Coordinates of C-alpha atoms and ligand atoms in Angstrom, one line a residue:
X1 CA 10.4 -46.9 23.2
X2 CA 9.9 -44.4 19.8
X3 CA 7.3 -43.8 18.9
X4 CA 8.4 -40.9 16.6
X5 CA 7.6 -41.0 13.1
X6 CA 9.2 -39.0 10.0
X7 CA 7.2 -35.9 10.3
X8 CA 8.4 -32.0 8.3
X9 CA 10.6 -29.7 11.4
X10 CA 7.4 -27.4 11.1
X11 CA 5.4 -30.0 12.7
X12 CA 7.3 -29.5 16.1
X13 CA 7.1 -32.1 18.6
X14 CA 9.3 -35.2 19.0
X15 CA 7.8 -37.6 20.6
X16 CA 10.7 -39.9 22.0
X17 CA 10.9 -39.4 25.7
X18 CA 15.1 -39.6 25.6
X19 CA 16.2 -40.2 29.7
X20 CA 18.5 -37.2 29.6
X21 CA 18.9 -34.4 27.7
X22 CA 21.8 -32.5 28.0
X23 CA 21.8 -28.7 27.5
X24 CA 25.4 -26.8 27.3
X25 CA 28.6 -28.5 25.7
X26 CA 31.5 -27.1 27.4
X27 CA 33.6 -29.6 29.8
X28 CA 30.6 -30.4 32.4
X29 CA 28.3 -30.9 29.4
X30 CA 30.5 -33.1 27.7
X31 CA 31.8 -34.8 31.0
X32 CA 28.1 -36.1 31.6
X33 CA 27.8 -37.1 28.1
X34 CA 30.8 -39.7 28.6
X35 CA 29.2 -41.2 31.9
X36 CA 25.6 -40.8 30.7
X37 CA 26.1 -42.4 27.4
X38 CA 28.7 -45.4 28.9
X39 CA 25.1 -46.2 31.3
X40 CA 23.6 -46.4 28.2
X41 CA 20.9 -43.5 28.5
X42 CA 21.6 -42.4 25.3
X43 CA 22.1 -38.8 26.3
X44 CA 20.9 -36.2 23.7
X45 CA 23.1 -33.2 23.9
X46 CA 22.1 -29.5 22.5
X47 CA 25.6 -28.0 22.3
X48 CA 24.8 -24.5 21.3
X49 CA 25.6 -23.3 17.1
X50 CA 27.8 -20.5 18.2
X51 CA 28.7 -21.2 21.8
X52 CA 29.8 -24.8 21.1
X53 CA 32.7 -26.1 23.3
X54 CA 32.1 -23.2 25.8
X55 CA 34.7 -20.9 26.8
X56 CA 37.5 -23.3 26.4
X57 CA 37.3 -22.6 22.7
X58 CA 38.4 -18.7 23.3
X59 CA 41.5 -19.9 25.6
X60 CA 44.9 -20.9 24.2
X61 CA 46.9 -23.0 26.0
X62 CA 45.4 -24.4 29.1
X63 CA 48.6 -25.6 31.6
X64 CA 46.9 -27.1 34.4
X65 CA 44.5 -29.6 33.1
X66 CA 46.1 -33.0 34.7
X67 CA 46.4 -35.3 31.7
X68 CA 48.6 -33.0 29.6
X69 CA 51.8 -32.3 30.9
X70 CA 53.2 -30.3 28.1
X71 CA 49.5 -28.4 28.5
X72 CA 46.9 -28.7 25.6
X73 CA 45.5 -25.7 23.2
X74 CA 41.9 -25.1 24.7
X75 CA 40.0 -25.9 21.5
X76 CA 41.8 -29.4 20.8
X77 CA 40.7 -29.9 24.1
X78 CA 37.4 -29.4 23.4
X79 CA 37.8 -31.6 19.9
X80 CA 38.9 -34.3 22.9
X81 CA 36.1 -34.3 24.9
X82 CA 33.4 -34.3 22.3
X83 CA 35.4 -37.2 20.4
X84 CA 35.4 -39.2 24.1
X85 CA 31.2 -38.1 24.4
X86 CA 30.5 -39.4 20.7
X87 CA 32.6 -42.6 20.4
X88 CA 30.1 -44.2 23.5
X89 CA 27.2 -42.7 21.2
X90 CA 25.7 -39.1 22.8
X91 CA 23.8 -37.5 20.0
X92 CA 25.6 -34.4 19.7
X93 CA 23.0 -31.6 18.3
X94 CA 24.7 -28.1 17.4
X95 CA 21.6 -26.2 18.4
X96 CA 20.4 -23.4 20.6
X97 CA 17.7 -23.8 23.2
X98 CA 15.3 -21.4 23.5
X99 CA 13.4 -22.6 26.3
X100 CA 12.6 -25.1 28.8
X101 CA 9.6 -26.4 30.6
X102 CA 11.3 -28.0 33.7
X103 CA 8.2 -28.8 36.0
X104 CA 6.7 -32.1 35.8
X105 CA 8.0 -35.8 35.1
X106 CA 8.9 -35.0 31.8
X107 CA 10.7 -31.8 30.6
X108 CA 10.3 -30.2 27.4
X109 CA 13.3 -28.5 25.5
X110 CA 12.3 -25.9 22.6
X111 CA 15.2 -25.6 20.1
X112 CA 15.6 -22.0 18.1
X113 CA 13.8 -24.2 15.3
X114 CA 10.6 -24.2 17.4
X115 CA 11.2 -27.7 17.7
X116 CA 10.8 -29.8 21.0
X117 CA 12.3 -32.6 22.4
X118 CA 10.9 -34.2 25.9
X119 CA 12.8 -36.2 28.9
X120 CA 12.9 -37.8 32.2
X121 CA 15.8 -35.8 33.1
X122 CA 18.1 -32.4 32.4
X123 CA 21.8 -31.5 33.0
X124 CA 22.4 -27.9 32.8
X125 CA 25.9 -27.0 31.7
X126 CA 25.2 -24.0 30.4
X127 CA 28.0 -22.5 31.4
X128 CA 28.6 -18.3 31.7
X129 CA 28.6 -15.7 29.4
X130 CA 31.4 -12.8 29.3
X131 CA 30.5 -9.9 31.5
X132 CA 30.4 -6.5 30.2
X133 CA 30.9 -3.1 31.6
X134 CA 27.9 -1.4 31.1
X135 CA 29.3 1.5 29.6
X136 CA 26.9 3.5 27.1
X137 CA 29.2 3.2 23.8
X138 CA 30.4 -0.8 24.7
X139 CA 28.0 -2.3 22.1
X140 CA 27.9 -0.1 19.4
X141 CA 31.6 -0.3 19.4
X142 CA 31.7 -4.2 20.2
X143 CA 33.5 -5.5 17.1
X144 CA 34.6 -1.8 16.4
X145 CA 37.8 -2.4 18.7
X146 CA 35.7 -3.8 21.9
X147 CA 36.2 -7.4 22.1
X148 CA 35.7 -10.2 24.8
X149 CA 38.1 -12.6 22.9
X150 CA 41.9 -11.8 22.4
X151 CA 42.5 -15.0 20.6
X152 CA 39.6 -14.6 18.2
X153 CA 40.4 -11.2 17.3
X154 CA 43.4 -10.5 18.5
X155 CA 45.5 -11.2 14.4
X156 CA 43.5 -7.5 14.1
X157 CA 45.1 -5.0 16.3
X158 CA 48.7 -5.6 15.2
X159 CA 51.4 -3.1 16.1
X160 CA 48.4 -0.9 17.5
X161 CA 48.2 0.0 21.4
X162 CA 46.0 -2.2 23.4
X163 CA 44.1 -2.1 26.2
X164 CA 43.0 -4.8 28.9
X165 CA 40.4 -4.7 31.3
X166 CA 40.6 -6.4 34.8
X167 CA 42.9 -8.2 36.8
X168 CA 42.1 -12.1 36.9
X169 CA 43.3 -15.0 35.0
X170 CA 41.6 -14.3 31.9
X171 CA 42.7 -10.6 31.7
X172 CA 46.6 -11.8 32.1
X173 CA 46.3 -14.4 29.9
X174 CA 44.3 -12.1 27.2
X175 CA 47.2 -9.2 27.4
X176 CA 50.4 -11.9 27.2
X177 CA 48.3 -13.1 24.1
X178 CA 48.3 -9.9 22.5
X179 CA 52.0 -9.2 23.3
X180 CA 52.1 -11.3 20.0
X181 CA 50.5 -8.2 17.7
X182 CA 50.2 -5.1 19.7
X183 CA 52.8 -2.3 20.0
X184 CA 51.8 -2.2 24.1
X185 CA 49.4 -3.7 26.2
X186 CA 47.8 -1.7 28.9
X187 CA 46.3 -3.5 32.0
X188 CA 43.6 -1.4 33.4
X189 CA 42.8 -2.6 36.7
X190 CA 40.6 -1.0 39.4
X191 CA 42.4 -1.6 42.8
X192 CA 46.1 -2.2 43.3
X193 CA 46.9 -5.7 43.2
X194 CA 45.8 -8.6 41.0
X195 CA 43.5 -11.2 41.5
X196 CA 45.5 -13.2 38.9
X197 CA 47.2 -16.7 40.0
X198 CA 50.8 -16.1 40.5
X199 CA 52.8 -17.9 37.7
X200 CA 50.3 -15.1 35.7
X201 CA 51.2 -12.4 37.4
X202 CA 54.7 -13.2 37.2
X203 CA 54.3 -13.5 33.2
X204 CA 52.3 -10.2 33.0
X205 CA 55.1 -7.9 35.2
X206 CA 57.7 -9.9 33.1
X207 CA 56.7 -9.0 29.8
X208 CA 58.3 -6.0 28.5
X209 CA 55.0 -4.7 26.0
X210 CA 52.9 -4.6 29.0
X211 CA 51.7 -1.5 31.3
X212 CA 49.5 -1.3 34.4
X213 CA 47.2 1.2 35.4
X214 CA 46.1 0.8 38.7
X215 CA 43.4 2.0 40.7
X216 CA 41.7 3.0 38.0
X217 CA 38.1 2.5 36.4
X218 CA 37.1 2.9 32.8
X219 CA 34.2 5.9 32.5
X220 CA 33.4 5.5 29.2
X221 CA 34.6 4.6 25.7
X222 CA 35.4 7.0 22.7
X223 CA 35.6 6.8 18.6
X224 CA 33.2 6.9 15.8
X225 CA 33.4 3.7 13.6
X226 CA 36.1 2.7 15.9
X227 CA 37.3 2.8 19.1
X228 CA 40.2 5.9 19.5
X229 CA 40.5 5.8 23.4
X230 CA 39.2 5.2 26.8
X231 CA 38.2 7.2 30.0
X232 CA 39.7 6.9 32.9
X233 CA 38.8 7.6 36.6
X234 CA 41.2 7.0 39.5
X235 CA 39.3 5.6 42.0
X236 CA 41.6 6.9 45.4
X237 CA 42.4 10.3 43.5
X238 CA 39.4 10.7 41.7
X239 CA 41.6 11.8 39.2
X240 CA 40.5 11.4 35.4
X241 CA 42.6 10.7 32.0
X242 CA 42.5 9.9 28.7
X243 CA 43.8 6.8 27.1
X244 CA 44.8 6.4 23.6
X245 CA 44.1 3.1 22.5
X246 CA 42.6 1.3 19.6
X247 CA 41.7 -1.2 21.0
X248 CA 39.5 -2.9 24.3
X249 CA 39.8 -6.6 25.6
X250 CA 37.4 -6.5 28.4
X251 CA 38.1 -9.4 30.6
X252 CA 36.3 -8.9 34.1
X253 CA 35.0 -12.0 34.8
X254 CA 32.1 -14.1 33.6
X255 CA 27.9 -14.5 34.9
X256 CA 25.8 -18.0 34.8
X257 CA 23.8 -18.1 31.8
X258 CA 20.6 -18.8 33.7
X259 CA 17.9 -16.8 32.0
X260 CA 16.2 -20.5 30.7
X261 CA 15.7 -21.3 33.9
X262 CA 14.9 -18.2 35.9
X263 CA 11.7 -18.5 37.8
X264 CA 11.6 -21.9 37.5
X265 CA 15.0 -22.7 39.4
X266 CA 16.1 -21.8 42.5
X267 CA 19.0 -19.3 42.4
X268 CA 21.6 -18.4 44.6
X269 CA 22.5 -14.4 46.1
X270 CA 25.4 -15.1 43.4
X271 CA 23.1 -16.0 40.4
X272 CA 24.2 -19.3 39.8
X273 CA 22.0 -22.3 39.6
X274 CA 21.2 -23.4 43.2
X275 CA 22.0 -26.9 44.0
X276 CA 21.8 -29.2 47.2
X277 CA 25.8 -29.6 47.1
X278 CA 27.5 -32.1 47.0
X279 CA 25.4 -33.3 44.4
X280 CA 24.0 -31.5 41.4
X281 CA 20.6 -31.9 42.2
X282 CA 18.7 -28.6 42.1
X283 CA 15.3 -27.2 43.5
X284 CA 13.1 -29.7 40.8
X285 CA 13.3 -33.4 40.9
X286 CA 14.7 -34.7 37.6
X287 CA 17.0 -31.2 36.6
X288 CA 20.8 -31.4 37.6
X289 CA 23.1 -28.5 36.6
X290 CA 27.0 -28.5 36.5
X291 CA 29.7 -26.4 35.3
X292 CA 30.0 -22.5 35.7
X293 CA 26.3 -22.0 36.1
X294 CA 26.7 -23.1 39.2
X295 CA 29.8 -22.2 40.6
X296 CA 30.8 -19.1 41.2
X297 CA 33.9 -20.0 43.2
X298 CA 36.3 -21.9 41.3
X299 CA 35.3 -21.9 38.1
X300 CA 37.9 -24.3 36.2
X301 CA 37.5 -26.9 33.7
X302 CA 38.9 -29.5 36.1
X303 CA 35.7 -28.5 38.6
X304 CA 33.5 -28.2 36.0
X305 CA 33.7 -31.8 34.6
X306 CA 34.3 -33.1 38.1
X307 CA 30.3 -31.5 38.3
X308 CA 29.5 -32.9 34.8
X309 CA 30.2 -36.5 36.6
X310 CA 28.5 -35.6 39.6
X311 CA 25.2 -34.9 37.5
X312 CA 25.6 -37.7 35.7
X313 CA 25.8 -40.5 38.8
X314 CA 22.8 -38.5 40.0
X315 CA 21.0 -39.1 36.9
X316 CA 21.8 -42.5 36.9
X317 CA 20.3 -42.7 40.8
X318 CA 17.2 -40.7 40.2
X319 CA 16.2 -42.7 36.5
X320 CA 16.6 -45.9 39.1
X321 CA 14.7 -44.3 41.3
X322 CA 11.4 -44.1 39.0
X323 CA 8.6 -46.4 39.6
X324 CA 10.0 -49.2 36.5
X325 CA 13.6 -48.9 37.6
X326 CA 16.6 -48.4 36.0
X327 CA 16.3 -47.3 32.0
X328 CA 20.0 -48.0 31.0
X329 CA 22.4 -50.2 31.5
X330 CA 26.1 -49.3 32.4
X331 CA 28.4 -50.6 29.4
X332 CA 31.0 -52.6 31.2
X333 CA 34.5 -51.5 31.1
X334 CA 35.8 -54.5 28.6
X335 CA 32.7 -54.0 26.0
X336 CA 33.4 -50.4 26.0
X337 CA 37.2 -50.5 25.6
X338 CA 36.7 -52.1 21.8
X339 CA 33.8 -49.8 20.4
Ligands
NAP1 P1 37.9 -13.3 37.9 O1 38.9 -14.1 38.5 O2 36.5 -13.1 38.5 O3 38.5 -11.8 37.7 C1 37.8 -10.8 37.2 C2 38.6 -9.5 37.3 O4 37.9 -8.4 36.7 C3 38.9 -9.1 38.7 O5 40.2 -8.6 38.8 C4 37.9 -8.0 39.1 O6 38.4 -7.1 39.9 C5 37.7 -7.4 37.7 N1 36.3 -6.9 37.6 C6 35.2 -7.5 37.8 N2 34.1 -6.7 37.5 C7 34.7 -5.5 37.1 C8 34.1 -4.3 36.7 N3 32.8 -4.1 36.6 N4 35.0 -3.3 36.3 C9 36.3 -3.5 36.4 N5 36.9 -4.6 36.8 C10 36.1 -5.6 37.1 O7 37.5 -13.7 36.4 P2 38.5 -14.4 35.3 O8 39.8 -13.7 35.2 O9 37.7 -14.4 34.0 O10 38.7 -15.8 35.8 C11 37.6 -16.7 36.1 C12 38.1 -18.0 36.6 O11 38.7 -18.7 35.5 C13 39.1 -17.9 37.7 O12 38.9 -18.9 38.6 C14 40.5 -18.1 37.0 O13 41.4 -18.6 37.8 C15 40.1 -19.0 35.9 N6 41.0 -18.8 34.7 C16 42.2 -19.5 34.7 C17 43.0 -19.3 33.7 C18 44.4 -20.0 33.7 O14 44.6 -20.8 34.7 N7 45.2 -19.9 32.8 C19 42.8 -18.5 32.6 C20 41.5 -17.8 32.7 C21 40.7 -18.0 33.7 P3 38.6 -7.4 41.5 O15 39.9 -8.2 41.5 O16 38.8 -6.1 42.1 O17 37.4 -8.2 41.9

């Protein structure tokens, strides 16, 4: 059915009902684009104008997605699965949502445009957003030597000293990236062991440009139209210090991006997006979330298309399951192999 007609953006509603729409774009987003689109549901995909790709663009080399034994950069990665999502025909739309009506049989997405779009069904994948301190001078001195992306501003801060916040994955693979420009890399960690996989840890101790302080919290941030140093609070001592450094990669960690849904979706004690697990159903019929936003466990990009699939199959199962049956119509396996 369309029953939309050329009409100016100003005039906001699209009348199309599309059977899913698909909000987020990292590797959930993109992985239920490939199975919705291959069942023919002609998936319509908002994929975010500055968060496009989700937080696999920020990454370098990703090791331990199977497929890639010599390990792919994270963005090519990204260039792979939205070239895999487009050649089976999602409509890939580089906008932001800015909000969502998800009660009722048909759901209604608001772009930043003011535009809507409606449909039968929603995948979530809106993945998280980088988590911040909360210390008073952060944001005035975010992009002042406070960053949340080594390899998008890292080319800046060469032969200064550097420091890294946290202990996980990301705050390992952030210093080792900035072992490339910086005079020294200081990890600033706040117990006494890291959190890190080993093979990162083991890089981090290895390299000879980086520093550990343990124990320790950051207090607060100093510099005018730049960042000169940090605070420092030793959290067994109590002890405080003074770090020179001239620059900040804060890398502790990540929360859901939920505020679309909030009071409309069920959450769970850890923010994410609740759903009835193993599937990717959530607390309304018709909306299915995958990804980061609702996994606060494991968090890879493996899991997170493993999810996008999951949501997609359920999609499938609950269009089939409206009074009129299935809408699409899986593309079998030979047809698809020579589009
Ligand atoms: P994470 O594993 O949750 O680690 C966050 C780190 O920041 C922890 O060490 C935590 O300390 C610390 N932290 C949290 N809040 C803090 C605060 N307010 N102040 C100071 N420190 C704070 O997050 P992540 O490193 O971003 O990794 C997320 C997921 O992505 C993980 O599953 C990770 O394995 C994966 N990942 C994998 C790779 C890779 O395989 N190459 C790269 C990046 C990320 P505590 O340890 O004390 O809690």
């Amino acid at each position: 059915m369309s029953t939309e007609t050329e009409r100016p953006a100003s005039e906001t509603g699209h009348e199309d009902i599309h059977d899913v729409i698909i909000v987020g774009s990292g590797p959930a987003g993109y992985t239920a684009a490939v199975y919705t689109s291959r069942a023919a549901l002609n998936p319509l995909m908002f994929a975010s104008s500055v968060e496009a790709g989700g937080e696999l663009m920020n990454t370098t080399d990703v090791e331990n997605y199977p497929g890639f034994p010599e390990g792919v950069m994270g963005p090519d990665l990204m260039e792979h699965f939205e070239k895999q999502a487009s050649r089976f025909g999602t409509r890939i739309e580089f906008e932001d949502v800015a909000a969502l009506e998800l009660s009722g049989d048909i759901k209604k997405v608001t772009i930043a445009s003011g535009e809507t779009y409606q449909a039968r069904t929603i995948i979530l994948s809106t993945g998280s957003a980088y988590r911040e301190l909360g210390l008073k001078d952060e944001k005035r001195l975010s992009g002042h030597g406070v960053s949340w992306c080594a390899t998008c501003d890292g080319f800046f801060f060469k032969d200064q000293d550097i420091a890294v916040i946290g202990g996980g994955d990301s705050a390992m693979e952030e210093a080792l990236f900035l072992t490339k420009f910086a005079k020294s890399v200081t990890i600033v960690h706040r117990r006494d062991s890291l959190r890190a996989s080993k093979i990162m840890q083991d890089r981090a101790f290895g390299n000879p440009k980086i520093n550990f302080v343990w124990n320790s919290e950051v207090t607060g941030m100093s510099g005018d139209a730049k960042v000169s140093g940090i605070s420092l609070k030793n959290n067994l001592t109590g002890d405080e210090s003074e770090l020179a450094v001239t620059g900040v990669f804060v890398a502790i960690g990540n929360d859901p991006r939920v505020d679309l849904v909030k009071g409309q979706l069920d959450l769970t004690s850890e923010g994410t997006i609740a759903v009835q697990a193993p599937s990717s159903k959530t607390s309304l019929p018709g909306v299915f979330a995958a990804g980061d936003v609702v996994d606060p466990t494991y968090r890879q990009a493996i899991t997170a298309a493993g999810t996008g699939c999951i949501a997609a199959i359920d999609v499938e199962h609950y269009l089939a399951s409206l009074p009129g049956g299935a809408p699409g119509q899986t593309v079998p396996v030979e047809e698809a192999a020579t589009v």
